[in-house]
């Protein structure tokens, strides 16, 4: 896939989702499930919700969710996903370019699962702003790609930061956070055409002190 990194992010993601099927896996991200399943429920903010499987899973666990994406098409798929599972009244979907605005509020969970983009995206700045929106005792859960499976868009020579490098790239005050995990996790994954392969997820899980 030939991607112009200077492309307007909204146009880029709209085109991706317009070409995509509204169908979803129906499963949450493995890391979200692993780290959120035993936490007390509250108000969650999802950054880059895509077609909404994570927001729906959180709502079904009892969370109230604010789910954000830049793509109105993705948000339309996500709303329909929530309606199919009867949790539309537990989720507020909001369109934001996160580099420009975030929803208001204080959250018990902020989740960013693969909030990554091949076009211009000031990801660390967005994550730093979101960190300030987490209540005491709340969880900040960030997962990013730590490997390049055969179906990846990432260039072949992509160098993936270690979990510690990914954490260091955020300007967090370490005295305000308890580290739950700063680690790589390996799992089997399925690509968009059904390809199977092992992938590494780079995970930062921090609890606000
Ligand atoms: C790689 S996808 C991950 C989607 C979903 N979290 C998942 O794990 O399947 C990245 C998501 O971030 C969204 N996104 C990219 N740039 C954004 C921005 N500037 N503001 C808000 N959302 C953005 C995209 O529309 C897309 O849904």
Short mmCIF file of C-alpha atoms and ligand atoms in Angstrom, two decimals:
data_model
loop_
_atom_site.label_atom_id
_atom_site.label_comp_id
_atom_site.label_asym_id
_atom_site.label_seq_id
_atom_site.Cartn_x
_atom_site.Cartn_y
_atom_site.Cartn_z
CA UNK A 1 0.00 0.00 0.00
CA UNK A 2 1.48 3.33 -1.10
CA UNK A 3 0.62 5.97 1.50
CA UNK A 4 1.46 9.66 1.28
CA UNK A 5 2.37 10.57 4.89
CA UNK A 6 1.38 14.18 4.18
CA UNK A 7 -2.20 13.20 3.37
CA UNK A 8 -4.93 14.91 5.43
CA UNK A 9 -5.64 12.48 8.33
CA UNK A 10 -9.43 12.80 8.18
CA UNK A 11 -9.48 12.10 4.43
CA UNK A 12 -7.06 9.19 4.86
CA UNK A 13 -9.11 7.44 7.58
CA UNK A 14 -12.45 8.17 5.89
CA UNK A 15 -11.18 6.45 2.73
CA UNK A 16 -9.94 3.47 4.78
CA UNK A 17 -13.29 2.98 6.50
CA UNK A 18 -15.39 3.72 3.39
CA UNK A 19 -13.59 0.82 1.68
CA UNK A 20 -13.84 -1.42 4.77
CA UNK A 21 -16.66 -3.77 5.62
CA UNK A 22 -18.83 -2.62 8.54
CA UNK A 23 -18.43 -6.14 9.90
CA UNK A 24 -16.32 -6.44 13.05
CA UNK A 25 -14.53 -9.28 14.80
CA UNK A 26 -16.93 -8.96 17.72
CA UNK A 27 -13.98 -9.36 20.07
CA UNK A 28 -12.17 -6.75 22.18
CA UNK A 29 -8.44 -6.14 21.91
CA UNK A 30 -6.61 -8.91 23.79
CA UNK A 31 -4.72 -6.41 25.92
CA UNK A 32 -7.80 -4.41 26.85
CA UNK A 33 -9.54 -7.57 27.99
CA UNK A 34 -6.48 -8.72 29.94
CA UNK A 35 -5.96 -5.45 31.83
CA UNK A 36 -9.53 -4.15 32.22
CA UNK A 37 -11.54 -7.27 32.95
CA UNK A 38 -10.93 -7.28 36.72
CA UNK A 39 -11.02 -3.54 37.32
CA UNK A 40 -13.96 -1.80 38.99
CA UNK A 41 -16.14 -0.31 36.28
CA UNK A 42 -16.51 3.45 35.85
CA UNK A 43 -16.21 5.93 33.00
CA UNK A 44 -13.88 4.96 30.16
CA UNK A 45 -12.47 7.04 27.34
CA UNK A 46 -11.44 5.21 24.19
CA UNK A 47 -9.10 7.02 21.81
CA UNK A 48 -9.39 5.86 18.18
CA UNK A 49 -12.32 3.46 18.63
CA UNK A 50 -12.55 2.34 14.99
CA UNK A 51 -15.56 0.04 14.50
CA UNK A 52 -16.26 -0.07 18.22
CA UNK A 53 -15.56 -3.62 19.41
CA UNK A 54 -13.61 -2.39 22.47
CA UNK A 55 -16.24 0.21 23.40
CA UNK A 56 -18.99 -2.40 23.07
CA UNK A 57 -17.05 -4.89 25.20
CA UNK A 58 -16.45 -2.25 27.90
CA UNK A 59 -20.13 -1.26 27.89
CA UNK A 60 -21.13 -4.92 28.21
CA UNK A 61 -18.84 -5.16 31.27
CA UNK A 62 -20.77 -2.25 32.82
CA UNK A 63 -18.55 0.69 31.88
CA UNK A 64 -19.95 3.99 30.67
CA UNK A 65 -17.88 4.80 27.61
CA UNK A 66 -16.92 7.86 25.61
CA UNK A 67 -15.51 6.60 22.32
CA UNK A 68 -13.70 8.90 19.91
CA UNK A 69 -12.52 8.61 16.34
CA UNK A 70 -11.59 10.99 13.54
CA UNK A 71 -13.68 9.04 11.00
CA UNK A 72 -17.45 9.58 10.89
CA UNK A 73 -17.75 6.38 8.86
CA UNK A 74 -15.98 4.38 11.60
CA UNK A 75 -18.23 6.01 14.20
CA UNK A 76 -21.30 5.02 12.14
CA UNK A 77 -20.12 1.38 12.11
CA UNK A 78 -19.37 1.61 15.84
CA UNK A 79 -22.83 3.02 16.64
CA UNK A 80 -24.47 0.19 14.67
CA UNK A 81 -22.22 -2.28 16.55
CA UNK A 82 -23.40 -0.82 19.88
CA UNK A 83 -27.05 -1.02 18.76
CA UNK A 84 -26.63 -4.69 17.75
CA UNK A 85 -25.43 -5.40 21.30
CA UNK A 86 -28.03 -3.20 22.96
CA UNK A 87 -25.46 -0.94 24.64
CA UNK A 88 -25.95 2.25 22.62
CA UNK A 89 -27.21 4.06 25.75
CA UNK A 90 -23.92 3.23 27.55
CA UNK A 91 -21.65 4.73 24.88
CA UNK A 92 -21.25 8.31 23.69
CA UNK A 93 -19.55 8.43 20.31
CA UNK A 94 -17.74 11.65 19.46
CA UNK A 95 -15.86 12.71 16.33
CA UNK A 96 -12.60 14.46 17.17
CA UNK A 97 -9.28 14.96 15.49
CA UNK A 98 -7.46 14.17 18.72
CA UNK A 99 -4.56 16.42 17.77
CA UNK A 100 -7.03 19.32 17.96
CA UNK A 101 -9.58 18.37 20.64
CA UNK A 102 -10.50 15.75 23.20
CA UNK A 103 -13.81 15.19 24.98
CA UNK A 104 -14.26 16.81 28.40
CA UNK A 105 -14.22 14.76 31.56
CA UNK A 106 -12.27 12.76 34.09
CA UNK A 107 -11.98 9.03 33.44
CA UNK A 108 -11.30 5.79 35.33
CA UNK A 109 -9.83 4.25 32.20
CA UNK A 110 -8.25 5.79 29.14
CA UNK A 111 -7.56 3.19 26.49
CA UNK A 112 -5.58 3.71 23.28
CA UNK A 113 -5.36 0.43 21.39
CA UNK A 114 -3.22 0.82 18.26
CA UNK A 115 -3.84 4.56 18.14
CA UNK A 116 -1.32 4.76 15.33
CA UNK A 117 -1.42 6.30 11.92
CA UNK A 118 0.73 6.17 8.78
CA UNK A 119 -0.14 9.82 8.12
CA UNK A 120 0.89 12.80 10.22
CA UNK A 121 -0.18 12.26 13.83
CA UNK A 122 1.28 13.87 16.98
CA UNK A 123 0.54 10.73 18.99
CA UNK A 124 2.70 11.43 22.05
CA UNK A 125 1.17 14.90 22.47
CA UNK A 126 -2.34 13.39 22.31
CA UNK A 127 -1.42 10.72 24.88
CA UNK A 128 0.13 13.30 27.21
CA UNK A 129 -3.05 15.39 27.11
CA UNK A 130 -5.17 12.29 27.74
CA UNK A 131 -2.99 11.35 30.75
CA UNK A 132 -4.20 14.51 32.50
CA UNK A 133 -7.80 13.27 32.18
CA UNK A 134 -7.35 10.16 34.33
CA UNK A 135 -8.82 10.14 37.85
CA UNK A 136 -6.84 8.93 40.87
CA UNK A 137 -6.78 5.12 40.77
CA UNK A 138 -7.61 5.15 37.05
CA UNK A 139 -5.83 3.11 34.39
CA UNK A 140 -3.96 4.43 31.37
CA UNK A 141 -3.67 1.59 28.87
CA UNK A 142 -1.71 2.07 25.66
CA UNK A 143 -0.98 -0.70 23.19
CA UNK A 144 1.07 -0.26 20.05
CA UNK A 145 2.43 -2.57 17.39
CA UNK A 146 5.76 -4.09 18.41
CA UNK A 147 6.27 -6.17 15.27
CA UNK A 148 5.43 -6.18 11.60
CA UNK A 149 3.22 -9.08 10.50
CA UNK A 150 2.95 -9.88 6.78
CA UNK A 151 -0.24 -7.78 6.42
CA UNK A 152 1.20 -4.66 8.08
CA UNK A 153 1.29 -1.23 6.37
CA UNK A 154 4.53 -0.45 8.20
CA UNK A 155 7.63 -0.12 5.99
CA UNK A 156 9.90 -3.19 6.05
CA UNK A 157 12.67 -1.29 7.84
CA UNK A 158 10.41 -0.08 10.69
CA UNK A 159 12.22 -0.05 14.02
CA UNK A 160 9.84 -0.65 16.92
CA UNK A 161 10.65 1.10 20.19
CA UNK A 162 11.05 -1.10 23.24
CA UNK A 163 8.29 -0.78 25.88
CA UNK A 164 10.60 1.40 28.01
CA UNK A 165 11.43 3.63 25.01
CA UNK A 166 7.70 3.97 24.29
CA UNK A 167 7.12 5.03 27.90
CA UNK A 168 10.07 7.44 27.85
CA UNK A 169 8.64 9.09 24.72
CA UNK A 170 5.71 10.27 26.85
CA UNK A 171 6.48 13.18 29.16
CA UNK A 172 4.79 11.68 32.19
CA UNK A 173 5.71 12.57 35.74
CA UNK A 174 6.71 9.12 36.98
CA UNK A 175 5.95 10.02 40.61
CA UNK A 176 2.25 10.24 39.64
CA UNK A 177 1.96 6.72 38.19
CA UNK A 178 2.31 3.12 39.33
CA UNK A 179 3.61 0.84 36.58
CA UNK A 180 1.37 -2.18 36.11
CA UNK A 181 3.07 -3.29 32.89
CA UNK A 182 5.65 -1.85 30.54
CA UNK A 183 6.23 -4.92 28.43
CA UNK A 184 5.88 -6.80 25.15
CA UNK A 185 3.20 -9.48 24.81
CA UNK A 186 3.14 -12.03 21.98
CA UNK A 187 -0.08 -13.43 20.58
CA UNK A 188 -1.46 -15.09 17.45
CA UNK A 189 -3.41 -12.68 15.24
CA UNK A 190 -5.48 -12.77 12.06
CA UNK A 191 -4.88 -10.29 9.25
CA UNK A 192 -7.60 -8.61 7.13
CA UNK A 193 -7.56 -11.46 4.57
CA UNK A 194 -7.58 -14.20 7.20
CA UNK A 195 -3.77 -14.51 7.33
CA UNK A 196 -2.49 -15.96 10.62
CA UNK A 197 0.70 -14.84 12.30
CA UNK A 198 2.37 -14.12 15.58
CA UNK A 199 2.46 -10.44 16.58
CA UNK A 200 3.98 -8.48 19.43
CA UNK A 201 1.94 -5.89 21.33
CA UNK A 202 3.93 -3.22 23.16
CA UNK A 203 1.96 -2.35 26.28
CA UNK A 204 2.08 0.51 28.75
CA UNK A 205 -0.35 0.06 31.66
CA UNK A 206 -0.14 2.71 34.37
CA UNK A 207 -2.32 3.47 37.35
CA UNK A 208 -2.76 7.08 38.43
CA UNK A 209 -1.60 7.62 42.03
C1 LIG B 1 -4.98 1.46 13.63
S1 LIG B 1 -6.61 2.01 13.92
C2 LIG B 1 -7.04 1.20 15.46
C3 LIG B 1 -8.52 1.11 15.68
C4 LIG B 1 -8.95 0.34 16.93
N1 LIG B 1 -8.51 1.00 18.14
C5 LIG B 1 -8.43 -1.08 16.88
O1 LIG B 1 -7.62 -1.46 17.74
O2 LIG B 1 -8.84 -1.82 15.97
C6 LIG B 1 -6.33 3.70 14.41
C7 LIG B 1 -7.63 4.44 14.68
O3 LIG B 1 -7.31 5.76 15.11
C8 LIG B 1 -8.14 6.69 14.43
N2 LIG B 1 -7.38 7.94 14.31
C9 LIG B 1 -6.27 8.17 13.57
N3 LIG B 1 -5.87 9.45 13.68
C10 LIG B 1 -6.76 10.05 14.51
C11 LIG B 1 -6.90 11.37 15.00
N4 LIG B 1 -6.04 12.35 14.65
N5 LIG B 1 -7.93 11.64 15.84
C12 LIG B 1 -8.82 10.67 16.19
N6 LIG B 1 -8.74 9.39 15.75
C13 LIG B 1 -7.72 9.08 14.92
C14 LIG B 1 -8.42 6.04 13.09
O4 LIG B 1 -9.57 6.53 12.44
C15 LIG B 1 -8.51 4.56 13.47
O5 LIG B 1 -9.83 4.21 13.78
#
